[in-house]
Tab-separated table of C-alpha atoms in Angstrom:
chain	number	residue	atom	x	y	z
A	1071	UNK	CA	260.321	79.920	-18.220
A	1072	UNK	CA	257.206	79.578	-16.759
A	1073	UNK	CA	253.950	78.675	-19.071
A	1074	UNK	CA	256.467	79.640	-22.259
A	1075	UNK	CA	255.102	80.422	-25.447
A	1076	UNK	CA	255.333	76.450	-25.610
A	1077	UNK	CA	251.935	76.644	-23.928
A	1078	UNK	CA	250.389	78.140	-27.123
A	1079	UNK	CA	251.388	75.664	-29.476
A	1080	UNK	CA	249.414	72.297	-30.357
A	1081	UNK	CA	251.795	70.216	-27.946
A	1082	UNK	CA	250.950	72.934	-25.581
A	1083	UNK	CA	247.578	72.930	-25.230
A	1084	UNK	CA	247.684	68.788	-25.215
A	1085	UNK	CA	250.179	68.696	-22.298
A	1086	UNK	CA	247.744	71.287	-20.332
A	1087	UNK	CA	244.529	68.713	-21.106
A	1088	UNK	CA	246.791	65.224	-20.260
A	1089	UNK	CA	248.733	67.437	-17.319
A	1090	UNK	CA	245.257	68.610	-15.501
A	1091	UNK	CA	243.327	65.335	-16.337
A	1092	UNK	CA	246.494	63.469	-14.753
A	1093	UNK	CA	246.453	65.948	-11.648
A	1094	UNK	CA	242.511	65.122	-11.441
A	1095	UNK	CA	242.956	61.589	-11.088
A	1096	UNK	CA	245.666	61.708	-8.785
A	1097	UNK	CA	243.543	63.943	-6.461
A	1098	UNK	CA	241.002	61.593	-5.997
A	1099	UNK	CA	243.553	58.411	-5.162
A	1100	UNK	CA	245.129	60.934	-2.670
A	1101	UNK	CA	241.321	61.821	-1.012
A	1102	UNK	CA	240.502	58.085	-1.165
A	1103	UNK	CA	243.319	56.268	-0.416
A	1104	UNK	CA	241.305	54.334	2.290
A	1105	UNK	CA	238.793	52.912	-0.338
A	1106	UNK	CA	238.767	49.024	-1.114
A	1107	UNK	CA	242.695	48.297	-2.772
A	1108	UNK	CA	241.304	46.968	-6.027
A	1109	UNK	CA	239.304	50.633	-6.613
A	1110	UNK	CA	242.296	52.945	-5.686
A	1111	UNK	CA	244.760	50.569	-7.544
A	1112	UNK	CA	242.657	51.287	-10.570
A	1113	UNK	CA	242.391	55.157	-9.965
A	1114	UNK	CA	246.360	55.570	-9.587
A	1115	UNK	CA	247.117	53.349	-12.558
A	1116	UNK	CA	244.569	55.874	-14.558
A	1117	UNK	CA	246.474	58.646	-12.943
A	1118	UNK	CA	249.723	56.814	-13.583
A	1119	UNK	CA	248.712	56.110	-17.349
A	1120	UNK	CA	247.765	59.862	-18.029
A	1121	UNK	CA	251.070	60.783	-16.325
A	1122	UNK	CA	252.812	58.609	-18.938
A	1123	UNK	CA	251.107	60.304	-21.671
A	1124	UNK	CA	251.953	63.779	-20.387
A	1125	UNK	CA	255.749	62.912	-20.722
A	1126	UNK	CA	255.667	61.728	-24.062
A	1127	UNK	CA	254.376	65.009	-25.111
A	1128	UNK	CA	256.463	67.231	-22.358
A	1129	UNK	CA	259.583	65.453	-23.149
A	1130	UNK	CA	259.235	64.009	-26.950
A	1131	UNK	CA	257.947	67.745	-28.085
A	1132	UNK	CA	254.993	65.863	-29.958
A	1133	UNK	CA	252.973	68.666	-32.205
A	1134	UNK	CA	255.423	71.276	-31.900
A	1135	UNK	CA	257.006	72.950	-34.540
A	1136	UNK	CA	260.970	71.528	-35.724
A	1137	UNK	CA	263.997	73.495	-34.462
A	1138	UNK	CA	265.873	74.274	-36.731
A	1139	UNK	CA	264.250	72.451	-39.210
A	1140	UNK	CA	264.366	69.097	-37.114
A	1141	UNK	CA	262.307	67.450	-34.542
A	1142	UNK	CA	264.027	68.172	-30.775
A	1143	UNK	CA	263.125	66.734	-27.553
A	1144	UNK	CA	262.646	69.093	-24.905
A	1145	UNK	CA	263.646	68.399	-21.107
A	1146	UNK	CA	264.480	70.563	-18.039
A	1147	UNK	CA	263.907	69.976	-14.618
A	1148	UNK	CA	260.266	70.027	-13.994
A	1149	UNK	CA	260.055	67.100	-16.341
A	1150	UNK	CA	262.861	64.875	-15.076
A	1151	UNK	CA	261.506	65.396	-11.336
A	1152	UNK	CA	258.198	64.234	-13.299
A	1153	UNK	CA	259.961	61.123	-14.874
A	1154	UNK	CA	261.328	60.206	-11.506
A	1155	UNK	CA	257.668	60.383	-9.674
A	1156	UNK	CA	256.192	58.315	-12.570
A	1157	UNK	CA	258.792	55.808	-12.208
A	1158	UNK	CA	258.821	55.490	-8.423
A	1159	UNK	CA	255.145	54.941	-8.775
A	1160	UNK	CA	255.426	52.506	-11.424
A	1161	UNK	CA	257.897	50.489	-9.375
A	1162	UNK	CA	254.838	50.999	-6.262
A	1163	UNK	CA	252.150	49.530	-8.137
A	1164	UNK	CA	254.021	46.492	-9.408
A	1165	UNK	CA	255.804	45.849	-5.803
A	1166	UNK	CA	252.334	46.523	-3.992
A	1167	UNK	CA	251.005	43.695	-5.509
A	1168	UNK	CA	252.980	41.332	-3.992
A	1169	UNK	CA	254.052	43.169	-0.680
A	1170	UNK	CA	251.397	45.448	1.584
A	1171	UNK	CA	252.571	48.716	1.402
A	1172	UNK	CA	249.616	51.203	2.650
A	1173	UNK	CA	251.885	54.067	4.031
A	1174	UNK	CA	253.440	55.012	0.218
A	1175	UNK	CA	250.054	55.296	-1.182
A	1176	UNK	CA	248.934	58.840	0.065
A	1177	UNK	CA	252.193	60.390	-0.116
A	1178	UNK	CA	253.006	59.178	-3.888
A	1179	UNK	CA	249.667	60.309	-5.225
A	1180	UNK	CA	250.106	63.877	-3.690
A	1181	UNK	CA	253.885	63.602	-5.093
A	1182	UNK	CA	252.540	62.403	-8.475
A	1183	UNK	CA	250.003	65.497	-8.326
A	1184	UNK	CA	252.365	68.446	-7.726
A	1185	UNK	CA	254.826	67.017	-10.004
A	1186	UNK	CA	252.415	66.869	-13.248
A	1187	UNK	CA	251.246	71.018	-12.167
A	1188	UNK	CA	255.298	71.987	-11.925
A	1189	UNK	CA	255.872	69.975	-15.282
A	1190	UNK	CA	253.288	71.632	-16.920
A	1191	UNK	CA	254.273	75.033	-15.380
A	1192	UNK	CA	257.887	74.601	-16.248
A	1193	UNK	CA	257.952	72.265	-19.538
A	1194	UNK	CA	261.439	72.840	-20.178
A	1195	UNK	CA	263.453	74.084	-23.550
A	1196	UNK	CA	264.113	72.105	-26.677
A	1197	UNK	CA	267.130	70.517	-26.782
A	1198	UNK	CA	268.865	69.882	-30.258
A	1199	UNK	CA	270.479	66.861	-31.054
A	1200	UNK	CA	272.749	65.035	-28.434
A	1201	UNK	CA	275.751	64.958	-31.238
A	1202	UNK	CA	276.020	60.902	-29.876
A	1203	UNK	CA	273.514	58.206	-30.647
A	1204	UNK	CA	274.520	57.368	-27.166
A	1205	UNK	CA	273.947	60.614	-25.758
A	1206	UNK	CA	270.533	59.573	-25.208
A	1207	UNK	CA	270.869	56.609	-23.706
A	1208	UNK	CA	272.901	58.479	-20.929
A	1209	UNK	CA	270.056	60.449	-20.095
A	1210	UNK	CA	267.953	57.386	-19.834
A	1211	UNK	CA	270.248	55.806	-18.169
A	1212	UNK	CA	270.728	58.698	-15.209
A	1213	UNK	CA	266.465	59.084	-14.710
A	1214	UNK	CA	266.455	55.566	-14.112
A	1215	UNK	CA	268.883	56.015	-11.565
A	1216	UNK	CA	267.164	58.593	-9.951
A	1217	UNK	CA	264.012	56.662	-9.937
A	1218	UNK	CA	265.798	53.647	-8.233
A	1219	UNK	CA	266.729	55.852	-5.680
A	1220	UNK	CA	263.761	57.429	-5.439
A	1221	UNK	CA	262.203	53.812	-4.639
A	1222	UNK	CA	265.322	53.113	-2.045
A	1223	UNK	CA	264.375	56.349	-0.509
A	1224	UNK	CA	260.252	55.715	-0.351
A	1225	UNK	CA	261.496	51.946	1.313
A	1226	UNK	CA	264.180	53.747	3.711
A	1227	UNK	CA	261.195	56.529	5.092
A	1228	UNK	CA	258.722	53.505	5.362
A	1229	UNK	CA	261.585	51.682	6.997
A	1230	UNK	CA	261.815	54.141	9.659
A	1231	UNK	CA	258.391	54.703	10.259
A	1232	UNK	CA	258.014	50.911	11.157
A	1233	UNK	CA	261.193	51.502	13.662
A	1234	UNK	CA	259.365	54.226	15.199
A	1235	UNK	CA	255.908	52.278	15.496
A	1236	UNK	CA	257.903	49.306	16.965
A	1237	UNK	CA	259.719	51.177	19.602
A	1238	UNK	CA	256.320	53.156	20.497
A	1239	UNK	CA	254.411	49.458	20.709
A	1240	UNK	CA	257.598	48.573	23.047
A	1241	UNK	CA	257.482	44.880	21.350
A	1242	UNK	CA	253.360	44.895	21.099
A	1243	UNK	CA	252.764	43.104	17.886
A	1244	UNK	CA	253.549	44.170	14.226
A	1245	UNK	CA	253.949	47.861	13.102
A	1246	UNK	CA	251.376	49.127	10.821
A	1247	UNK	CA	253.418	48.856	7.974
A	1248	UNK	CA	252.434	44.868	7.569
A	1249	UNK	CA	255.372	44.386	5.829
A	1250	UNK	CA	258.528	42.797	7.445
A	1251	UNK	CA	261.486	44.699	8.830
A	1252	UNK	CA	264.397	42.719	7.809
A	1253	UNK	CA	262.585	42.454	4.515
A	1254	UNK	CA	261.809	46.026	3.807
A	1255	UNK	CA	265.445	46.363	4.806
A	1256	UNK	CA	266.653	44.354	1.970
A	1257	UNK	CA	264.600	45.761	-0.455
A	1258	UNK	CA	266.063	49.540	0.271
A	1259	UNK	CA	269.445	48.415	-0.010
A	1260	UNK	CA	268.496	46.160	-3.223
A	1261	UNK	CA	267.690	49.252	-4.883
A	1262	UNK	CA	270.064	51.351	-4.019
A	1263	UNK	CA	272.560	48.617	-5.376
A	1264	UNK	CA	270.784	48.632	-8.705
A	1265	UNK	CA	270.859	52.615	-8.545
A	1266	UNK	CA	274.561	52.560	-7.934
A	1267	UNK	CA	274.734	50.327	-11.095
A	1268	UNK	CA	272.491	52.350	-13.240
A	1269	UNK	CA	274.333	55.616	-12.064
A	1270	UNK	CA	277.718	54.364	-12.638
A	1271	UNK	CA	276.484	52.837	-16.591
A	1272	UNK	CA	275.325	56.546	-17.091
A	1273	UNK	CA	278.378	58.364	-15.865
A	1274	UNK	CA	280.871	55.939	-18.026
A	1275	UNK	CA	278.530	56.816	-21.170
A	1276	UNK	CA	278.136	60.315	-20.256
A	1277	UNK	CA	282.637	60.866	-19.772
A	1278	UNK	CA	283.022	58.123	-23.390
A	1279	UNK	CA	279.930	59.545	-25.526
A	1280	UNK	CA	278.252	62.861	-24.660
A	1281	UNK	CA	280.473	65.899	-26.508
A	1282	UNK	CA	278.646	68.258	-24.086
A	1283	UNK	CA	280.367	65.976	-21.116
A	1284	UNK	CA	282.566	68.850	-19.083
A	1285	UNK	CA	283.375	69.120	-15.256
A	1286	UNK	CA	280.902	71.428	-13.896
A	1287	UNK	CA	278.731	71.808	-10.607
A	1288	UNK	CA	276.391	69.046	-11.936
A	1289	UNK	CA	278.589	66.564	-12.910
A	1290	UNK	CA	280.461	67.241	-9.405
A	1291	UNK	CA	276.863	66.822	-7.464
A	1292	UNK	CA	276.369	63.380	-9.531
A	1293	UNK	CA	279.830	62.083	-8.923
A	1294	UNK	CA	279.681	62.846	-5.238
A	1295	UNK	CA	276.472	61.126	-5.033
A	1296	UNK	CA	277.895	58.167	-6.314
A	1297	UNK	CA	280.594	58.419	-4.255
A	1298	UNK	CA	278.011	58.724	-1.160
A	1299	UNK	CA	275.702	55.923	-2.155
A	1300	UNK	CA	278.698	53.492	-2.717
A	1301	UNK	CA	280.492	54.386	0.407
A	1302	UNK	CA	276.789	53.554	2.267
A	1303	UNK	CA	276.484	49.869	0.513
A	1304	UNK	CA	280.258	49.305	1.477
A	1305	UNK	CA	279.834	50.087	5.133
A	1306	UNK	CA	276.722	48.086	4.868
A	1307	UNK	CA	278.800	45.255	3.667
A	1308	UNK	CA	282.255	45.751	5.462
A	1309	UNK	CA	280.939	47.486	8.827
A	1310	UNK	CA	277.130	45.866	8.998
A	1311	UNK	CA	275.821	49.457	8.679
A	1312	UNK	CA	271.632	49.640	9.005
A	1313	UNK	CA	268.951	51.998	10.896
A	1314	UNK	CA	269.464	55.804	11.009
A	1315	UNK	CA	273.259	55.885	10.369
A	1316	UNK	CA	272.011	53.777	6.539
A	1317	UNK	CA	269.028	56.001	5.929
A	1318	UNK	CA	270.810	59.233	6.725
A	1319	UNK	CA	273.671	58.477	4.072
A	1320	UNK	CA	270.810	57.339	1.448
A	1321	UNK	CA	268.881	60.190	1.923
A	1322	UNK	CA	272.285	62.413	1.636
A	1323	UNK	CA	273.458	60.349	-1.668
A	1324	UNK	CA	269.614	61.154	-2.618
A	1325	UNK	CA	270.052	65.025	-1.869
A	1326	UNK	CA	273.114	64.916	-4.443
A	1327	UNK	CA	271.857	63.405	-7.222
A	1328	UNK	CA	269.049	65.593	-7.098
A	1329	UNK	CA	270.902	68.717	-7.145
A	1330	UNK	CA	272.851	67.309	-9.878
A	1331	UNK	CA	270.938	68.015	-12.677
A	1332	UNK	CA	267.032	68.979	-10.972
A	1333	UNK	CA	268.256	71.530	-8.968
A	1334	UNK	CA	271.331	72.379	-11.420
A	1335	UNK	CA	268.867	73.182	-14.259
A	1336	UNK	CA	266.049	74.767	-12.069
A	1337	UNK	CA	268.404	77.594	-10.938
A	1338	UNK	CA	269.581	77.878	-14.676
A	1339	UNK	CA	265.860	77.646	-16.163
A	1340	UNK	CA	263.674	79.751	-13.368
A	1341	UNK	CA	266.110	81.712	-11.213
A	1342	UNK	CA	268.536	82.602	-14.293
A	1343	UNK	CA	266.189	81.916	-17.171
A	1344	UNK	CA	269.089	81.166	-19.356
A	1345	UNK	CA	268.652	78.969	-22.489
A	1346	UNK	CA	269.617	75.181	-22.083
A	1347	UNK	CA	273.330	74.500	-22.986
């Protein structure tokens, strides 16, 4: 529900101070991204660090009141979109420190912006407890997925960018990119790899340890984009797959595991508004 009586508690009013501070700071890398590297770097990692803070209040319900007598986490999907923005950025600022990688930096820190309004506006419902002390490492287990593909799909758009610089410079030196094709190549299909492993951990704990596990439109969305995902790193492998035909099956296998549970739980929470399940 949008700005829920959530808003009015302690944890409320916290997330609102770390949420707008967070949005503040991303602003100003976003207006500035041309300033000297060292200065933005240290904006976004402010931005980045108030981010962090905002989802261990969203998501770890800190300073609200128990549930049913007991402390619950609360999630929906405002904050996992949030989660998978923080961690795409996170994997940025470590990787731009050892590869130049200009054209992400704009884009992320309006991405990192809207996310950190939309969590705040939609904080999500509590959730009580996942009946599995494994339950929650599934959940863990399937953000970090999406954020791996998240950083396969930021690699696959600069990829293409490149492509399109190259074949508009017919030849005439490097794209503006400054970072290697064949390089930037391998990276996108290095983490898409290690999201395909992350996914498939999280689906195997999700069918052996979660009692809510059931077959439903989510679980369909997340199984097909596994099913996309590893059918574009065996054509890759089998059939030498790369360029559009690659990035169009990465971005599809993207689009499916963000309708899994994002845009599963966003029709439930805003366009239903029924409780969490």
């Amino acid at each position: 529900m949008i700005l829920s009586s959530a808003s009015a508690e302690p944890s409320g009013l916290l997330l609102a101070a770390l949420s707008a501070a967070g949005a503040v700071a991303y602003a100003v890398a976003a207006a500035f991204a041309h300033l000297r590297p060292r200065t933005w770097r240290s904006v976004l990692v402010l931005a980045w660090l108030l981010h962090l803070a905002a989802l261990v209040v969203d998501i770890g319900g800190i300073g609200a009141a128990p549930v049913n007598g007991s402390h619950a986490a609360r999630f929906g999907f405002a904050p996992s979109l949030s989660m998978t923005i923080w961690l795409v950025t996170g994997v940025y600022l470590i990787e731009s420190r050892f590869l130049p990688l200009p054209s992400a930096q704009r884009l992320l820190s309006v991405l990192g912006l809207l996310v950190m309004l939309v969590a705040w506006m939609f904080p999500g419902e509590y959730r009580p407890q996942a009946g599995s002390p494994l339950a929650p490492l599934h959940w863990a287990m399937g953000l970090a997925s999406y954020g791996l593909c998240g950083v396969a799909v930021m690699h696959a758009v600069m990829l293409n960018r490149a492509e399109r610089q190259m074949r508009a410079q017919k030849g005439q030196g490097a794209p503006a990119l400054g970072t290697p094709l064949l390089r930037l190549e391998r990276l996108t299909f290095q983490f898409v790899g290690a999201g395909v492993v992350v996914l498939s951990i999280a689906l195997l704990l999700g069918v052996a340890f979660t009692p809510q596990w059931r077959w439903d439109h989510k679980t369909l969305f997340a199984v097909m984009g596994w099913v996309v995902l590893t059918g574009l790193l065996t054509g890759r492998r089998v059939f030498g797959w790369r360029g559009r035909r690659a990035t169009r099956w990465l971005y599809f296998g993207a689009a499916l595991l963000l309708l899994s549970y994002a845009g599963s739980r966003f029709v439930l929470e805003v366009v239903l508004q029924r409780p969490p399940v």
